[in-house]
CSV table of C-alpha atoms in Angstrom, one decimal:
chain,number,residue,atom,x,y,z
A,1,MET,CA,21.8,13.2,-26.8
A,2,ASN,CA,24.3,14.8,-24.4
A,3,GLN,CA,24.5,11.6,-22.3
A,4,PHE,CA,25.6,9.7,-25.4
A,5,ARG,CA,28.2,12.3,-26.3
A,6,ASP,CA,29.5,12.4,-22.7
A,7,ALA,CA,29.7,8.6,-22.6
A,8,VAL,CA,31.6,8.4,-25.9
A,9,LEU,CA,34.1,11.1,-24.9
A,10,ALA,CA,34.6,9.4,-21.5
A,11,ASP,CA,35.3,6.1,-23.2
A,12,ILE,CA,37.8,7.6,-25.6
A,13,ASP,CA,39.5,9.5,-22.7
A,14,SER,CA,39.7,6.3,-20.7
A,15,HIS,CA,40.4,3.6,-23.3
A,16,GLY,CA,41.4,5.6,-26.5
A,17,SER,CA,38.4,4.1,-28.3
A,18,ILE,CA,34.7,3.3,-27.8
A,19,SER,CA,34.3,0.1,-25.8
A,20,LEU,CA,32.2,-2.9,-27.0
A,21,ASP,CA,29.8,-2.5,-24.1
A,22,LEU,CA,29.1,1.2,-25.0
A,23,ARG,CA,28.7,0.3,-28.7
A,24,ARG,CA,26.1,-2.3,-27.8
A,25,ARG,CA,24.2,0.2,-25.7
A,26,LEU,CA,24.3,2.8,-28.5
A,27,ALA,CA,23.2,0.2,-31.1
A,28,ARG,CA,20.4,-0.9,-28.8
A,29,ASP,CA,19.1,2.7,-28.4
A,30,ALA,CA,19.4,3.3,-32.1
A,31,PHE,CA,17.3,0.2,-32.9
A,32,ALA,CA,14.8,1.1,-30.2
A,33,HIS,CA,14.4,4.5,-31.8
A,34,THR,CA,13.8,3.2,-35.3
A,35,ALA,CA,11.5,0.5,-33.9
A,36,ALA,CA,9.4,3.2,-32.3
A,37,TYR,CA,9.3,5.1,-35.6
A,38,ASP,CA,8.1,2.0,-37.5
A,39,ALA,CA,5.5,1.3,-34.8
A,40,ALA,CA,4.2,4.9,-35.2
A,41,ILE,CA,3.7,4.3,-38.9
A,42,VAL,CA,1.8,1.1,-38.3
A,43,ASP,CA,-0.3,2.9,-35.7
A,44,TRP,CA,-1.2,5.6,-38.2
A,45,PHE,CA,-2.4,3.0,-40.6
A,46,ASP,CA,-4.4,1.3,-37.9
A,47,ARG,CA,-6.1,4.6,-36.9
A,48,SER,CA,-6.9,5.6,-40.5
A,49,ASP,CA,-8.0,2.1,-41.8
A,50,SER,CA,-11.7,1.1,-41.4
A,51,SER,CA,-11.6,-2.0,-43.6
A,52,ASP,CA,-13.2,-5.3,-42.5
A,53,GLU,CA,-9.8,-6.9,-41.9
A,54,PHE,CA,-9.6,-5.0,-38.6
A,55,ASP,CA,-12.3,-7.3,-37.2
A,56,ASN,CA,-14.5,-4.8,-35.4
A,57,GLY,CA,-11.7,-2.4,-34.5
A,58,LEU,CA,-9.0,-4.9,-33.5
A,59,PRO,CA,-6.0,-4.8,-35.9
A,60,ARG,CA,-4.3,-8.0,-37.1
A,61,THR,CA,-1.0,-6.9,-35.4
A,62,ILE,CA,-0.2,-4.6,-32.6
A,63,HIS,CA,3.1,-2.8,-32.3
A,64,LEU,CA,3.9,-1.1,-29.0
A,65,ALA,CA,6.7,1.4,-28.4
A,66,LEU,CA,7.0,2.1,-24.7
A,67,GLU,CA,9.7,4.0,-22.8
A,68,ARG,CA,10.2,4.0,-19.0
A,69,ALA,CA,8.8,7.2,-17.7
A,70,GLU,CA,8.9,6.6,-13.9
A,71,VAL,CA,10.5,4.1,-11.6
A,72,LEU,CA,8.1,3.3,-8.8
A,73,ARG,CA,8.8,2.6,-5.1
A,74,TYR,CA,8.1,-1.1,-5.8
A,75,GLY,CA,5.7,-3.4,-7.8
A,76,GLU,CA,2.6,-5.0,-6.5
A,77,ASN,CA,4.6,-6.5,-3.7
A,78,PRO,CA,7.6,-4.9,-2.0
A,79,HIS,CA,10.0,-7.6,-3.4
A,80,GLN,CA,9.0,-6.7,-7.0
A,81,GLN,CA,10.4,-3.9,-9.0
A,82,GLY,CA,7.9,-1.6,-10.8
A,83,ALA,CA,7.9,1.2,-13.3
A,84,ARG,CA,5.4,3.2,-15.4
A,85,TYR,CA,6.0,3.1,-19.1
A,86,ARG,CA,4.8,5.8,-21.6
A,87,ASP,CA,3.4,5.1,-25.1
A,88,MET,CA,6.0,6.9,-27.2
A,89,ASN,CA,3.7,7.3,-30.1
A,90,ARG,CA,0.7,8.8,-28.3
A,91,GLY,CA,2.5,11.6,-26.5
A,92,GLY,CA,1.9,10.0,-23.1
A,93,GLY,CA,-1.2,10.4,-21.0
A,94,TRP,CA,-2.6,12.3,-18.0
A,95,TRP,CA,0.1,10.8,-15.7
A,96,ASP,CA,2.7,12.7,-17.6
A,97,THR,CA,1.1,16.1,-16.9
A,98,ALA,CA,-0.2,15.4,-13.4
A,99,THR,CA,1.3,17.4,-10.6
A,100,GLN,CA,2.1,15.7,-7.2
A,101,HIS,CA,1.8,18.3,-4.5
A,102,GLY,CA,2.8,16.2,-1.5
A,103,GLY,CA,3.3,12.8,0.0
A,104,LYS,CA,5.6,9.8,-0.6
A,105,ALA,CA,6.6,8.5,-4.0
A,106,LEU,CA,3.9,6.4,-5.8
A,107,SER,CA,3.9,2.6,-5.9
A,108,TYR,CA,2.6,0.3,-8.6
A,109,LEU,CA,-0.8,-0.3,-6.8
A,110,ASN,CA,-1.1,3.5,-6.2
A,111,LEU,CA,-1.0,4.1,-9.9
A,112,TYR,CA,-3.2,1.1,-10.7
A,113,ASP,CA,-5.9,2.1,-8.3
A,114,THR,CA,-5.7,5.8,-9.0
A,115,GLU,CA,-6.2,5.1,-12.8
A,116,ALA,CA,-9.3,3.1,-12.0
A,117,ALA,CA,-10.7,5.8,-9.7
A,118,TRP,CA,-9.9,8.7,-12.1
A,119,ARG,CA,-11.5,7.0,-15.1
A,120,LEU,CA,-14.7,6.1,-13.2
A,121,VAL,CA,-15.2,9.6,-11.7
A,122,HIS,CA,-15.0,11.1,-15.1
A,123,ARG,CA,-18.1,9.1,-16.2
A,124,PHE,CA,-20.2,11.5,-14.1
A,125,ASP,CA,-21.2,15.1,-15.2
A,126,ASP,CA,-22.3,16.3,-11.8
A,127,PRO,CA,-20.0,16.7,-8.8
A,128,ALA,CA,-18.8,13.2,-8.0
A,129,VAL,CA,-16.3,11.3,-5.8
A,130,VAL,CA,-15.0,7.8,-6.3
A,131,ILE,CA,-13.1,5.8,-3.6
A,132,VAL,CA,-11.2,2.7,-4.9
A,133,LYS,CA,-9.5,0.0,-2.9
A,134,HIS,CA,-7.6,-2.8,-4.6
A,135,ALA,CA,-8.9,-1.7,-8.1
A,136,ASN,CA,-12.6,-1.9,-7.0
A,137,PRO,CA,-14.8,1.0,-6.1
A,138,CYS,CA,-15.8,0.9,-2.4
A,139,GLY,CA,-17.6,4.3,-2.5
A,140,VAL,CA,-19.2,6.3,-5.3
A,141,ALA,CA,-21.6,9.2,-5.0
A,142,VAL,CA,-22.9,12.3,-6.8
A,143,GLY,CA,-23.7,15.3,-4.7
A,144,SER,CA,-24.8,18.9,-4.8
A,145,ASP,CA,-21.2,19.9,-4.2
A,146,ILE,CA,-17.9,18.0,-4.0
A,147,ALA,CA,-17.7,17.9,-0.2
A,148,THR,CA,-21.2,16.3,0.0
A,149,ALA,CA,-20.2,13.8,-2.7
A,150,TYR,CA,-17.2,12.8,-0.7
A,151,ARG,CA,-19.2,12.4,2.5
A,152,LEU,CA,-21.7,10.2,0.7
A,153,ALA,CA,-19.1,8.2,-1.1
A,154,ASN,CA,-17.2,7.5,2.1
A,155,ALA,CA,-20.4,6.5,3.9
A,156,CYS,CA,-20.8,3.5,1.4
A,157,ASP,CA,-18.1,1.5,3.1
A,158,PRO,CA,-15.9,3.5,5.5
A,159,VAL,CA,-14.0,0.4,6.6
A,160,SER,CA,-12.8,-0.3,3.1
A,161,ALA,CA,-12.2,3.4,2.3
A,162,PHE,CA,-9.5,3.3,5.0
A,163,GLY,CA,-6.2,3.4,3.0
A,164,GLY,CA,-8.1,3.9,-0.3
A,165,ILE,CA,-7.7,6.2,-3.3
A,166,VAL,CA,-10.1,9.2,-3.6
A,167,ALA,CA,-10.9,10.8,-7.0
A,168,ALA,CA,-13.0,14.0,-7.4
A,169,ASN,CA,-14.2,15.4,-10.7
A,170,ARG,CA,-14.3,19.0,-9.3
A,171,ALA,CA,-11.8,21.2,-7.5
A,172,VAL,CA,-11.3,20.1,-3.9
A,173,ASP,CA,-12.3,22.8,-1.5
A,174,ALA,CA,-11.4,23.2,2.2
A,175,ALA,CA,-14.7,21.6,3.3
A,176,MET,CA,-13.9,18.3,1.5
A,177,ALA,CA,-10.2,18.5,2.4
A,178,ALA,CA,-11.1,18.8,6.1
A,179,GLU,CA,-13.3,15.7,6.0
A,180,LEU,CA,-10.8,13.7,3.9
A,181,ALA,CA,-8.0,14.6,6.3
A,182,GLU,CA,-9.8,12.6,9.0
A,183,VAL,CA,-9.6,9.4,7.0
A,184,PHE,CA,-6.3,7.6,6.2
A,185,THR,CA,-6.0,7.9,2.4
A,186,GLU,CA,-3.2,6.9,0.1
A,187,VAL,CA,-3.9,9.2,-2.9
A,188,VAL,CA,-6.3,12.0,-3.6
A,189,VAL,CA,-6.6,13.2,-7.2
A,190,ALA,CA,-8.7,16.1,-8.6
A,191,PRO,CA,-8.6,18.7,-11.4
A,192,SER,CA,-7.4,21.2,-8.8
A,193,PHE,CA,-7.3,22.2,-5.2
A,194,SER,CA,-8.0,25.5,-3.4
A,195,ALA,CA,-5.1,27.0,-1.5
A,196,ASP,CA,-6.8,26.2,1.8
A,197,ALA,CA,-7.4,22.6,0.7
A,198,LEU,CA,-3.8,22.1,-0.3
A,199,GLU,CA,-2.7,23.5,3.1
A,200,ILE,CA,-4.9,20.9,4.9
A,201,LEU,CA,-3.9,18.0,2.7
A,202,THR,CA,-0.2,18.5,2.3
A,203,ALA,CA,0.1,18.6,6.1
A,204,LYS,CA,-0.5,14.9,5.9
A,205,ALA,CA,3.0,13.6,5.3
A,206,ASN,CA,2.1,10.3,3.7
A,207,LEU,CA,-0.9,11.5,1.5
A,208,ARG,CA,-0.1,11.8,-2.2
A,209,VAL,CA,-2.0,14.8,-3.5
A,210,LEU,CA,-2.3,14.9,-7.3
A,211,SER,CA,-3.9,17.5,-9.6
A,212,ALA,CA,-4.4,16.2,-13.1
A,213,PRO,CA,-6.2,16.6,-16.5
A,214,ALA,CA,-9.0,14.3,-17.5
A,215,PRO,CA,-8.0,10.8,-18.7
A,216,GLY,CA,-7.9,10.2,-22.5
A,217,ASP,CA,-9.8,7.5,-24.4
A,218,ARG,CA,-8.3,4.0,-24.4
A,219,ARG,CA,-8.8,2.0,-27.6
A,220,VAL,CA,-7.9,-1.5,-26.3
A,221,ASP,CA,-7.3,-3.3,-23.0
A,222,LEU,CA,-4.3,-5.7,-22.8
A,223,ARG,CA,-3.8,-8.6,-20.5
A,224,PRO,CA,-0.7,-10.9,-20.6
A,225,ILE,CA,-1.1,-14.6,-21.1
A,226,ASP,CA,1.6,-17.2,-21.9
A,227,GLY,CA,3.2,-16.4,-25.2
A,228,GLY,CA,1.1,-13.3,-25.9
A,229,LEU,CA,-1.7,-11.0,-24.9
A,230,LEU,CA,-5.5,-11.0,-24.6
A,231,VAL,CA,-6.8,-8.0,-26.4
A,232,GLN,CA,-10.3,-6.5,-26.2
A,233,GLN,CA,-11.9,-3.1,-27.1
A,234,ALA,CA,-12.1,-0.8,-24.1
A,235,ASP,CA,-15.5,-0.7,-22.6
A,236,PRO,CA,-17.2,2.7,-23.2
A,237,VAL,CA,-20.2,1.7,-20.9
A,238,PRO,CA,-22.8,3.1,-23.3
A,239,ILE,CA,-26.2,4.0,-21.8
A,240,ASP,CA,-28.9,4.1,-24.5
A,241,ARG,CA,-32.3,3.7,-22.9
A,242,SER,CA,-33.8,3.0,-26.3
A,243,GLU,CA,-32.0,-0.3,-26.2
A,244,TRP,CA,-33.1,-1.2,-22.7
A,245,GLN,CA,-36.2,-3.2,-22.1
A,246,VAL,CA,-38.5,-3.3,-19.1
A,247,VAL,CA,-39.5,-7.0,-18.8
A,248,THR,CA,-41.7,-6.8,-15.7
A,249,ALA,CA,-45.1,-5.3,-15.1
A,250,ALA,CA,-43.7,-2.6,-12.9
A,251,ALA,CA,-41.7,0.1,-14.6
A,252,PRO,CA,-39.0,2.3,-12.9
A,253,SER,CA,-39.9,5.8,-11.9
A,254,ASP,CA,-37.9,8.7,-13.1
A,255,ALA,CA,-35.9,8.8,-9.9
A,256,GLN,CA,-35.3,5.0,-10.2
A,257,TRP,CA,-34.1,5.4,-13.8
A,258,ALA,CA,-31.5,8.0,-12.6
A,259,ASP,CA,-30.3,5.6,-9.9
A,260,ILE,CA,-30.3,2.7,-12.4
A,261,GLU,CA,-28.0,4.6,-14.8
A,262,PHE,CA,-25.8,5.6,-11.9
A,263,ALA,CA,-25.5,2.0,-10.6
A,264,TRP,CA,-24.8,0.7,-14.2
A,265,LEU,CA,-21.8,3.1,-14.6
A,266,VAL,CA,-20.5,2.0,-11.2
A,267,CYS,CA,-21.1,-1.7,-11.8
A,268,ALA,CA,-19.0,-1.6,-15.0
A,269,ALA,CA,-16.0,-0.6,-13.0
A,270,VAL,CA,-16.4,-3.4,-10.4
A,271,SER,CA,-14.7,-6.8,-10.8
A,272,SER,CA,-17.1,-9.6,-11.7
A,273,ASN,CA,-19.1,-11.0,-10.2
A,274,ALA,CA,-20.3,-7.5,-9.5
A,275,ILE,CA,-23.4,-6.3,-7.7
A,276,VAL,CA,-24.1,-2.6,-6.9
A,277,TYR,CA,-26.9,-1.3,-4.7
A,278,ALA,CA,-27.6,2.4,-5.1
A,279,ARG,CA,-30.1,5.0,-3.9
A,280,ASP,CA,-30.3,8.7,-4.6
A,281,LEU,CA,-27.1,8.6,-6.7
A,282,GLN,CA,-25.1,7.0,-3.9
A,283,ALA,CA,-23.7,3.6,-3.9
A,284,VAL,CA,-24.8,2.0,-0.6
A,285,GLY,CA,-23.5,-1.5,-1.1
A,286,ILE,CA,-20.9,-3.0,-3.5
A,287,GLY,CA,-20.2,-6.8,-3.9
A,288,ALA,CA,-17.1,-7.4,-6.0
A,289,GLY,CA,-15.0,-10.2,-7.3
A,290,GLN,CA,-16.9,-13.1,-5.9
A,291,GLN,CA,-17.0,-16.6,-7.4
A,292,ASN,CA,-20.8,-16.5,-7.5
A,293,ARG,CA,-23.4,-13.8,-7.9
A,294,LEU,CA,-25.3,-14.7,-4.7
A,295,ASP,CA,-22.3,-14.0,-2.5
A,296,SER,CA,-21.9,-10.6,-4.3
A,297,SER,CA,-25.5,-9.8,-3.6
A,298,ARG,CA,-25.2,-10.8,0.0
A,299,ILE,CA,-22.0,-8.7,0.5
A,300,ALA,CA,-23.6,-5.7,-1.1
A,301,ALA,CA,-26.6,-6.1,1.3
A,302,GLU,CA,-24.2,-6.4,4.3
A,303,ARG,CA,-22.4,-3.2,3.2
A,304,ALA,CA,-25.7,-1.4,2.7
A,305,ALA,CA,-26.9,-2.3,6.2
A,306,GLY,CA,-30.5,-1.4,5.5
A,307,ARG,CA,-29.8,1.7,3.4
A,308,ALA,CA,-30.7,-0.2,0.1
A,309,ALA,CA,-34.5,-0.1,1.0
A,310,GLY,CA,-36.3,1.4,-2.0
A,311,GLY,CA,-33.1,1.5,-4.0
A,312,VAL,CA,-31.8,-0.2,-7.2
A,313,CYS,CA,-29.5,-3.0,-8.1
A,314,ALA,CA,-27.1,-3.3,-11.0
A,315,SER,CA,-25.6,-6.7,-12.0
A,316,ASP,CA,-22.8,-7.0,-14.5
A,317,SER,CA,-24.2,-10.3,-15.8
A,318,PHE,CA,-27.4,-12.2,-15.7
A,319,PHE,CA,-28.7,-13.9,-12.6
A,320,PRO,CA,-28.1,-17.6,-13.2
A,321,PHE,CA,-30.7,-18.4,-10.6
A,322,ARG,CA,-33.3,-16.4,-8.8
A,323,ASP,CA,-31.4,-16.6,-5.5
A,324,GLY,CA,-29.3,-13.5,-6.2
A,325,LEU,CA,-32.4,-11.5,-7.1
A,326,ASP,CA,-34.1,-12.8,-3.9
A,327,ALA,CA,-31.1,-11.5,-1.9
A,328,ALA,CA,-31.5,-8.1,-3.5
A,329,VAL,CA,-35.2,-8.0,-2.8
A,330,ALA,CA,-34.5,-9.0,0.8
A,331,ALA,CA,-32.2,-6.0,1.1
A,332,GLY,CA,-35.1,-3.8,0.0
A,333,ILE,CA,-34.2,-3.3,-3.7
A,334,ARG,CA,-37.1,-2.3,-5.9
A,335,ALA,CA,-35.5,-2.1,-9.4
A,336,VAL,CA,-32.8,-4.2,-11.1
A,337,VAL,CA,-30.8,-3.7,-14.2
A,338,GLN,CA,-28.9,-6.7,-15.7
A,339,PRO,CA,-28.0,-7.9,-19.2
A,340,GLY,CA,-30.1,-11.1,-19.2
A,341,GLY,CA,-29.2,-14.1,-21.2
A,342,SER,CA,-29.6,-16.9,-18.6
A,343,VAL,CA,-31.5,-20.1,-19.5
A,344,ARG,CA,-33.5,-19.2,-16.4
A,345,ASP,CA,-34.4,-15.6,-17.4
A,346,ASP,CA,-38.1,-16.5,-17.3
A,347,GLU,CA,-37.8,-17.7,-13.8
A,348,VAL,CA,-35.8,-14.7,-12.6
A,349,ILE,CA,-38.2,-12.3,-14.4
A,350,ALA,CA,-41.2,-14.0,-12.9
A,351,ALA,CA,-39.7,-13.7,-9.4
A,352,ALA,CA,-39.1,-10.0,-10.0
């Protein structure tokens, strides 16, 4: 409130009264405050109401109250302005309590990609590292320790990892920091860093080093369209093997099941059309964002460069033709998880 008081006193000192411009600013802030209060009340009703009118968890109206929390270096492109806004009625998120230990100010895409990496890495219980580039994972691995997980994640696609975002779900130690320092990286985020790791990483002038708490749950995803928003429930990526069905004569081994679940979690974070090849809890090839599933399968195979042999494949949608499956088999894949639902499911299953 001090800024309002100082502005009012300065106006009175200068003009003998409060100017119209200042009164408009004060009125605007007052209505923004009451609007946020009203939105908080509606949000409380939405959280406590389980009636059918919410249509499977989606309310009839959505009321957002956002305040600018951080002005960013620029938006998606240097000629665009960008900022991070905080939900006033939810107390903010992990970004508000994260600590930046070094590096340049963050840009729009730094936040966008770091959010994606931080959410995905927290889907794994064991030591894991995720590397994201342009919102898509280009390296994911679980290891016996965090340095091993980083080494395996980076090995998935070291070309794409250049200039990427690295997220670790364990404290970063000197061993991981020493390896990461050899690769140009935009952001590294972890729960904490050892003193030796911080010394290594903060010596890189352009590397943003963040320690942060785990991300919170997200109820809905929003995407702008003309005149409004597309809204959907956030994807929890449930894994319930009792609802999964083996439709071929060959059933996965225990080791393959572990890789299938790993690949399924990774695939959910990849832009469609998405194909993930994995082996021994390491993504070895990722095909993302292609206009057809066959190209995604081929790209994943190219990235794997022979390492997919004996591994598994996850597809975020059904194979519309058997060609995508054939490409996976040609890469050495021996187990596939996919939702099914194609009119050619029988053909694809027979091919498998």
